[in-house]
Short mmCIF file of N, CA and C in Angstrom, two decimals:
data_model
loop_
_atom_site.label_atom_id
_atom_site.label_comp_id
_atom_site.label_asym_id
_atom_site.label_seq_id
_atom_site.Cartn_x
_atom_site.Cartn_y
_atom_site.Cartn_z
N MET Y 1 0.83 -1.19 0.00
CA MET Y 1 0.00 0.00 0.00
C MET Y 1 0.88 1.25 0.00
N ILE Y 2 0.35 2.29 -0.61
CA ILE Y 2 1.06 3.58 -0.61
C ILE Y 2 0.71 4.33 0.66
N LYS Y 3 1.73 4.91 1.30
CA LYS Y 3 1.55 5.66 2.54
C LYS Y 3 2.15 7.05 2.37
N ASN Y 4 1.93 7.91 3.34
CA ASN Y 4 2.50 9.26 3.35
C ASN Y 4 2.10 10.09 2.13
N PHE Y 5 0.90 9.84 1.60
CA PHE Y 5 0.43 10.54 0.41
C PHE Y 5 -1.08 10.67 0.50
N LYS Y 6 -1.60 11.85 0.25
CA LYS Y 6 -3.04 12.08 0.34
C LYS Y 6 -3.77 11.36 -0.78
N ILE Y 7 -4.90 10.76 -0.44
CA ILE Y 7 -5.70 10.00 -1.39
C ILE Y 7 -6.69 10.91 -2.11
N ALA Y 8 -6.83 10.71 -3.41
CA ALA Y 8 -7.83 11.39 -4.24
C ALA Y 8 -7.72 12.91 -4.16
N GLU Y 9 -6.49 13.42 -4.04
CA GLU Y 9 -6.27 14.87 -4.01
C GLU Y 9 -5.14 15.22 -4.98
N VAL Y 10 -5.39 16.17 -5.86
CA VAL Y 10 -4.37 16.59 -6.82
C VAL Y 10 -3.30 17.39 -6.09
N MET Y 11 -2.04 17.00 -6.30
CA MET Y 11 -0.92 17.66 -5.64
C MET Y 11 0.24 17.80 -6.61
N THR Y 12 1.14 18.71 -6.32
CA THR Y 12 2.38 18.82 -7.07
C THR Y 12 3.37 17.86 -6.44
N PHE Y 13 3.81 16.87 -7.22
CA PHE Y 13 4.61 15.77 -6.68
C PHE Y 13 5.87 16.25 -5.98
N ALA Y 14 6.61 17.16 -6.61
CA ALA Y 14 7.88 17.63 -6.03
C ALA Y 14 7.69 18.36 -4.70
N GLU Y 15 6.50 18.86 -4.43
CA GLU Y 15 6.24 19.57 -3.18
C GLU Y 15 5.92 18.63 -2.02
N GLN Y 16 5.93 17.32 -2.26
CA GLN Y 16 5.60 16.36 -1.21
C GLN Y 16 6.79 16.05 -0.31
N ILE Y 17 7.93 16.64 -0.61
CA ILE Y 17 9.12 16.53 0.24
C ILE Y 17 9.82 17.87 0.25
N GLN Y 18 10.38 18.24 1.40
CA GLN Y 18 10.99 19.56 1.55
C GLN Y 18 12.49 19.42 1.79
N TYR Y 19 13.23 20.44 1.34
CA TYR Y 19 14.66 20.51 1.62
C TYR Y 19 14.89 20.83 3.09
N GLN Y 20 16.01 20.30 3.64
CA GLN Y 20 16.45 20.66 4.99
C GLN Y 20 17.94 20.94 4.93
N THR Y 21 18.35 22.02 5.53
CA THR Y 21 19.73 22.47 5.50
C THR Y 21 20.68 21.35 5.92
N GLY Y 22 21.68 21.10 5.07
CA GLY Y 22 22.73 20.15 5.39
C GLY Y 22 22.33 18.69 5.40
N GLN Y 23 21.18 18.36 4.78
CA GLN Y 23 20.70 16.98 4.87
C GLN Y 23 20.21 16.43 3.54
N VAL Y 24 20.14 15.11 3.50
CA VAL Y 24 19.39 14.38 2.49
C VAL Y 24 18.13 13.89 3.20
N VAL Y 25 16.98 14.30 2.72
CA VAL Y 25 15.70 13.93 3.33
C VAL Y 25 15.05 12.87 2.44
N SER Y 26 14.50 11.83 3.05
CA SER Y 26 13.79 10.80 2.28
C SER Y 26 12.39 10.61 2.86
N LYS Y 27 11.48 10.24 1.98
CA LYS Y 27 10.09 9.98 2.36
C LYS Y 27 9.63 8.73 1.61
N THR Y 28 9.44 7.64 2.33
CA THR Y 28 9.04 6.38 1.72
C THR Y 28 7.54 6.39 1.46
N LEU Y 29 7.16 6.09 0.22
CA LEU Y 29 5.75 6.00 -0.14
C LEU Y 29 5.26 4.56 -0.11
N ALA Y 30 6.14 3.62 -0.45
CA ALA Y 30 5.79 2.20 -0.40
C ALA Y 30 7.08 1.39 -0.38
N GLN Y 31 7.04 0.26 0.35
CA GLN Y 31 8.22 -0.60 0.39
C GLN Y 31 7.80 -2.00 0.83
N ASP Y 32 8.26 -2.99 0.07
CA ASP Y 32 8.09 -4.38 0.46
C ASP Y 32 9.19 -5.19 -0.21
N THR Y 33 9.07 -6.49 -0.24
CA THR Y 33 10.14 -7.33 -0.80
C THR Y 33 10.27 -7.21 -2.31
N HIS Y 34 9.27 -6.60 -2.98
CA HIS Y 34 9.28 -6.52 -4.44
C HIS Y 34 9.60 -5.14 -4.99
N HIS Y 35 9.34 -4.09 -4.21
CA HIS Y 35 9.54 -2.74 -4.72
C HIS Y 35 9.74 -1.73 -3.59
N SER Y 36 10.25 -0.55 -3.99
CA SER Y 36 10.41 0.56 -3.06
C SER Y 36 10.16 1.85 -3.84
N LEU Y 37 9.31 2.72 -3.30
CA LEU Y 37 9.01 4.02 -3.90
C LEU Y 37 9.38 5.09 -2.89
N THR Y 38 10.36 5.93 -3.21
CA THR Y 38 10.87 6.88 -2.24
C THR Y 38 11.15 8.24 -2.88
N LEU Y 39 10.72 9.31 -2.20
CA LEU Y 39 11.07 10.67 -2.59
C LEU Y 39 12.33 11.08 -1.82
N PHE Y 40 13.21 11.86 -2.48
CA PHE Y 40 14.42 12.37 -1.84
C PHE Y 40 14.55 13.86 -2.13
N ALA Y 41 15.09 14.59 -1.15
CA ALA Y 41 15.45 16.00 -1.31
C ALA Y 41 16.86 16.17 -0.78
N PHE Y 42 17.78 16.58 -1.66
CA PHE Y 42 19.19 16.77 -1.31
C PHE Y 42 19.48 18.26 -1.22
N GLU Y 43 20.03 18.70 -0.10
CA GLU Y 43 20.51 20.07 -0.01
C GLU Y 43 21.79 20.15 -0.85
N LYS Y 44 22.09 21.32 -1.35
CA LYS Y 44 23.30 21.54 -2.16
C LYS Y 44 24.53 20.96 -1.45
N GLY Y 45 25.31 20.16 -2.19
CA GLY Y 45 26.54 19.58 -1.67
C GLY Y 45 26.38 18.25 -0.95
N GLU Y 46 25.14 17.79 -0.79
CA GLU Y 46 24.90 16.52 -0.10
C GLU Y 46 24.97 15.36 -1.09
N GLU Y 47 25.14 14.14 -0.56
CA GLU Y 47 25.27 12.98 -1.44
C GLU Y 47 24.85 11.69 -0.75
N ILE Y 48 24.62 10.69 -1.58
CA ILE Y 48 24.51 9.30 -1.13
C ILE Y 48 25.73 8.62 -1.72
N SER Y 49 26.59 8.08 -0.87
CA SER Y 49 27.86 7.51 -1.32
C SER Y 49 27.65 6.24 -2.15
N THR Y 50 28.72 5.82 -2.76
CA THR Y 50 28.69 4.67 -3.66
C THR Y 50 28.19 3.42 -2.94
N HIS Y 51 27.24 2.75 -3.58
CA HIS Y 51 26.66 1.52 -3.07
C HIS Y 51 26.03 0.77 -4.25
N ALA Y 52 25.53 -0.41 -4.01
CA ALA Y 52 24.82 -1.18 -5.04
C ALA Y 52 23.50 -1.65 -4.44
N SER Y 53 22.52 -1.82 -5.30
CA SER Y 53 21.19 -2.25 -4.87
C SER Y 53 20.87 -3.60 -5.50
N GLY Y 54 20.06 -4.39 -4.81
CA GLY Y 54 19.66 -5.68 -5.33
C GLY Y 54 18.54 -5.61 -6.35
N GLY Y 55 18.13 -4.39 -6.72
CA GLY Y 55 17.07 -4.23 -7.71
C GLY Y 55 17.40 -3.13 -8.69
N ASP Y 56 16.74 -3.14 -9.84
CA ASP Y 56 16.87 -2.04 -10.80
C ASP Y 56 16.23 -0.81 -10.19
N ALA Y 57 16.90 0.35 -10.31
CA ALA Y 57 16.43 1.59 -9.70
C ALA Y 57 16.23 2.65 -10.78
N LEU Y 58 14.99 3.10 -10.95
CA LEU Y 58 14.66 4.17 -11.88
C LEU Y 58 14.62 5.47 -11.10
N LEU Y 59 15.50 6.40 -11.45
CA LEU Y 59 15.57 7.70 -10.81
C LEU Y 59 14.88 8.72 -11.72
N ILE Y 60 13.93 9.46 -11.16
CA ILE Y 60 13.22 10.50 -11.90
C ILE Y 60 13.50 11.82 -11.20
N ALA Y 61 14.17 12.74 -11.89
CA ALA Y 61 14.51 14.04 -11.32
C ALA Y 61 13.28 14.94 -11.28
N LEU Y 62 13.02 15.53 -10.12
CA LEU Y 62 11.84 16.38 -9.94
C LEU Y 62 12.17 17.86 -9.85
N ASP Y 63 13.36 18.20 -9.35
CA ASP Y 63 13.74 19.59 -9.15
C ASP Y 63 15.25 19.68 -9.10
N GLY Y 64 15.81 20.74 -9.65
CA GLY Y 64 17.25 20.98 -9.56
C GLY Y 64 18.07 20.09 -10.47
N THR Y 65 19.32 19.88 -10.05
CA THR Y 65 20.29 19.13 -10.84
C THR Y 65 21.02 18.14 -9.94
N GLY Y 66 21.21 16.91 -10.44
CA GLY Y 66 21.96 15.91 -9.72
C GLY Y 66 23.05 15.32 -10.60
N GLU Y 67 24.06 14.78 -9.97
CA GLU Y 67 25.12 14.04 -10.66
C GLU Y 67 25.03 12.60 -10.22
N ILE Y 68 24.79 11.73 -11.18
CA ILE Y 68 24.60 10.31 -10.90
C ILE Y 68 25.82 9.56 -11.45
N THR Y 69 26.49 8.82 -10.59
CA THR Y 69 27.63 8.01 -11.02
C THR Y 69 27.18 6.55 -11.03
N ILE Y 70 27.30 5.92 -12.20
CA ILE Y 70 26.95 4.51 -12.35
C ILE Y 70 28.15 3.79 -12.93
N ASP Y 71 28.69 2.85 -12.17
CA ASP Y 71 29.86 2.07 -12.60
C ASP Y 71 31.00 2.99 -13.06
N GLY Y 72 31.19 4.10 -12.33
CA GLY Y 72 32.29 5.02 -12.61
C GLY Y 72 31.99 6.12 -13.62
N LYS Y 73 30.86 6.04 -14.32
CA LYS Y 73 30.49 7.05 -15.32
C LYS Y 73 29.54 8.07 -14.69
N VAL Y 74 29.90 9.36 -14.79
CA VAL Y 74 29.09 10.43 -14.21
C VAL Y 74 28.14 10.99 -15.27
N SER Y 75 26.87 11.10 -14.90
CA SER Y 75 25.85 11.71 -15.75
C SER Y 75 25.16 12.82 -14.97
N THR Y 76 24.91 13.94 -15.63
CA THR Y 76 24.18 15.04 -15.02
C THR Y 76 22.72 14.91 -15.41
N ILE Y 77 21.83 15.07 -14.42
CA ILE Y 77 20.40 14.91 -14.64
C ILE Y 77 19.67 16.15 -14.12
N HIS Y 78 18.67 16.60 -14.88
CA HIS Y 78 17.90 17.79 -14.54
C HIS Y 78 16.42 17.42 -14.36
N ALA Y 79 15.68 18.30 -13.72
CA ALA Y 79 14.24 18.09 -13.51
C ALA Y 79 13.57 17.67 -14.81
N GLY Y 80 12.76 16.62 -14.73
CA GLY Y 80 12.05 16.10 -15.89
C GLY Y 80 12.77 14.98 -16.61
N GLN Y 81 14.03 14.71 -16.23
CA GLN Y 81 14.80 13.64 -16.85
C GLN Y 81 14.85 12.44 -15.93
N SER Y 82 15.26 11.30 -16.49
CA SER Y 82 15.36 10.07 -15.69
C SER Y 82 16.57 9.26 -16.14
N ILE Y 83 16.97 8.34 -15.26
CA ILE Y 83 18.09 7.45 -15.56
C ILE Y 83 17.86 6.13 -14.82
N LEU Y 84 18.24 5.03 -15.44
CA LEU Y 84 18.09 3.71 -14.84
C LEU Y 84 19.43 3.25 -14.28
N MET Y 85 19.43 2.89 -13.00
CA MET Y 85 20.61 2.34 -12.35
C MET Y 85 20.38 0.84 -12.20
N PRO Y 86 21.12 0.02 -12.96
CA PRO Y 86 20.87 -1.43 -12.94
C PRO Y 86 21.25 -2.07 -11.61
N SER Y 87 20.58 -3.17 -11.31
CA SER Y 87 20.85 -3.88 -10.06
C SER Y 87 22.29 -4.36 -9.99
N ASN Y 88 22.79 -4.40 -8.78
CA ASN Y 88 24.13 -4.92 -8.47
C ASN Y 88 25.27 -4.19 -9.17
N VAL Y 89 25.04 -2.93 -9.57
CA VAL Y 89 26.08 -2.10 -10.16
C VAL Y 89 26.28 -0.89 -9.24
N ALA Y 90 27.52 -0.60 -8.90
CA ALA Y 90 27.82 0.51 -7.98
C ALA Y 90 27.34 1.83 -8.56
N HIS Y 91 26.69 2.63 -7.69
CA HIS Y 91 26.21 3.95 -8.10
C HIS Y 91 26.22 4.89 -6.91
N ALA Y 92 26.22 6.20 -7.20
CA ALA Y 92 26.20 7.24 -6.17
C ALA Y 92 25.44 8.44 -6.71
N ILE Y 93 24.97 9.28 -5.80
CA ILE Y 93 24.20 10.47 -6.18
C ILE Y 93 24.77 11.67 -5.43
N TYR Y 94 25.06 12.74 -6.18
CA TYR Y 94 25.59 13.97 -5.61
C TYR Y 94 24.75 15.14 -6.09
N ALA Y 95 24.51 16.11 -5.21
CA ALA Y 95 23.71 17.29 -5.55
C ALA Y 95 24.61 18.53 -5.63
N PRO Y 96 25.02 18.94 -6.84
CA PRO Y 96 25.81 20.16 -6.96
C PRO Y 96 24.97 21.41 -6.66
N GLU Y 97 23.67 21.24 -6.68
CA GLU Y 97 22.71 22.25 -6.23
C GLU Y 97 21.55 21.49 -5.60
N ARG Y 98 20.59 22.19 -5.04
CA ARG Y 98 19.44 21.48 -4.47
C ARG Y 98 18.84 20.55 -5.52
N PHE Y 99 18.44 19.35 -5.07
CA PHE Y 99 17.98 18.33 -6.01
C PHE Y 99 16.92 17.46 -5.36
N LYS Y 100 15.79 17.29 -6.05
CA LYS Y 100 14.74 16.38 -5.61
C LYS Y 100 14.57 15.28 -6.64
N MET Y 101 14.30 14.08 -6.16
CA MET Y 101 14.12 12.94 -7.07
C MET Y 101 13.11 11.96 -6.50
N PHE Y 102 12.56 11.16 -7.40
CA PHE Y 102 11.69 10.05 -7.04
C PHE Y 102 12.42 8.80 -7.48
N LEU Y 103 12.56 7.84 -6.57
CA LEU Y 103 13.29 6.61 -6.86
C LEU Y 103 12.34 5.42 -6.79
N VAL Y 104 12.28 4.66 -7.88
CA VAL Y 104 11.48 3.45 -7.95
C VAL Y 104 12.43 2.28 -8.10
N VAL Y 105 12.45 1.39 -7.11
CA VAL Y 105 13.33 0.22 -7.15
C VAL Y 105 12.45 -1.02 -7.25
N ILE Y 106 12.78 -1.87 -8.22
CA ILE Y 106 12.08 -3.14 -8.43
C ILE Y 106 13.07 -4.26 -8.11
N PHE Y 107 12.74 -5.07 -7.09
CA PHE Y 107 13.62 -6.15 -6.66
C PHE Y 107 13.25 -7.47 -7.35
#
């Protein structure tokens, strides 16, 4: 089930998570053994260090600009763009400016 989201109400998706000074903020909408749906807000200069996931991860940029490193290759992503991070491949996310994203992971 989806949680932390109003039912039957039109909302601006990127406004469902707020920036916090010096932090990466996350808001889980759904999570189980098969999938994970999470909103993230990165303050400028914040990051998620290199790691690998057991599922394919679709990153959808909602606001700002992010730098996504997948298997050593850096890609810049802007609001409205997306990138797929394949399972079991090292990746990291850095925010050169404030950055919001929606992450869908399928295990």
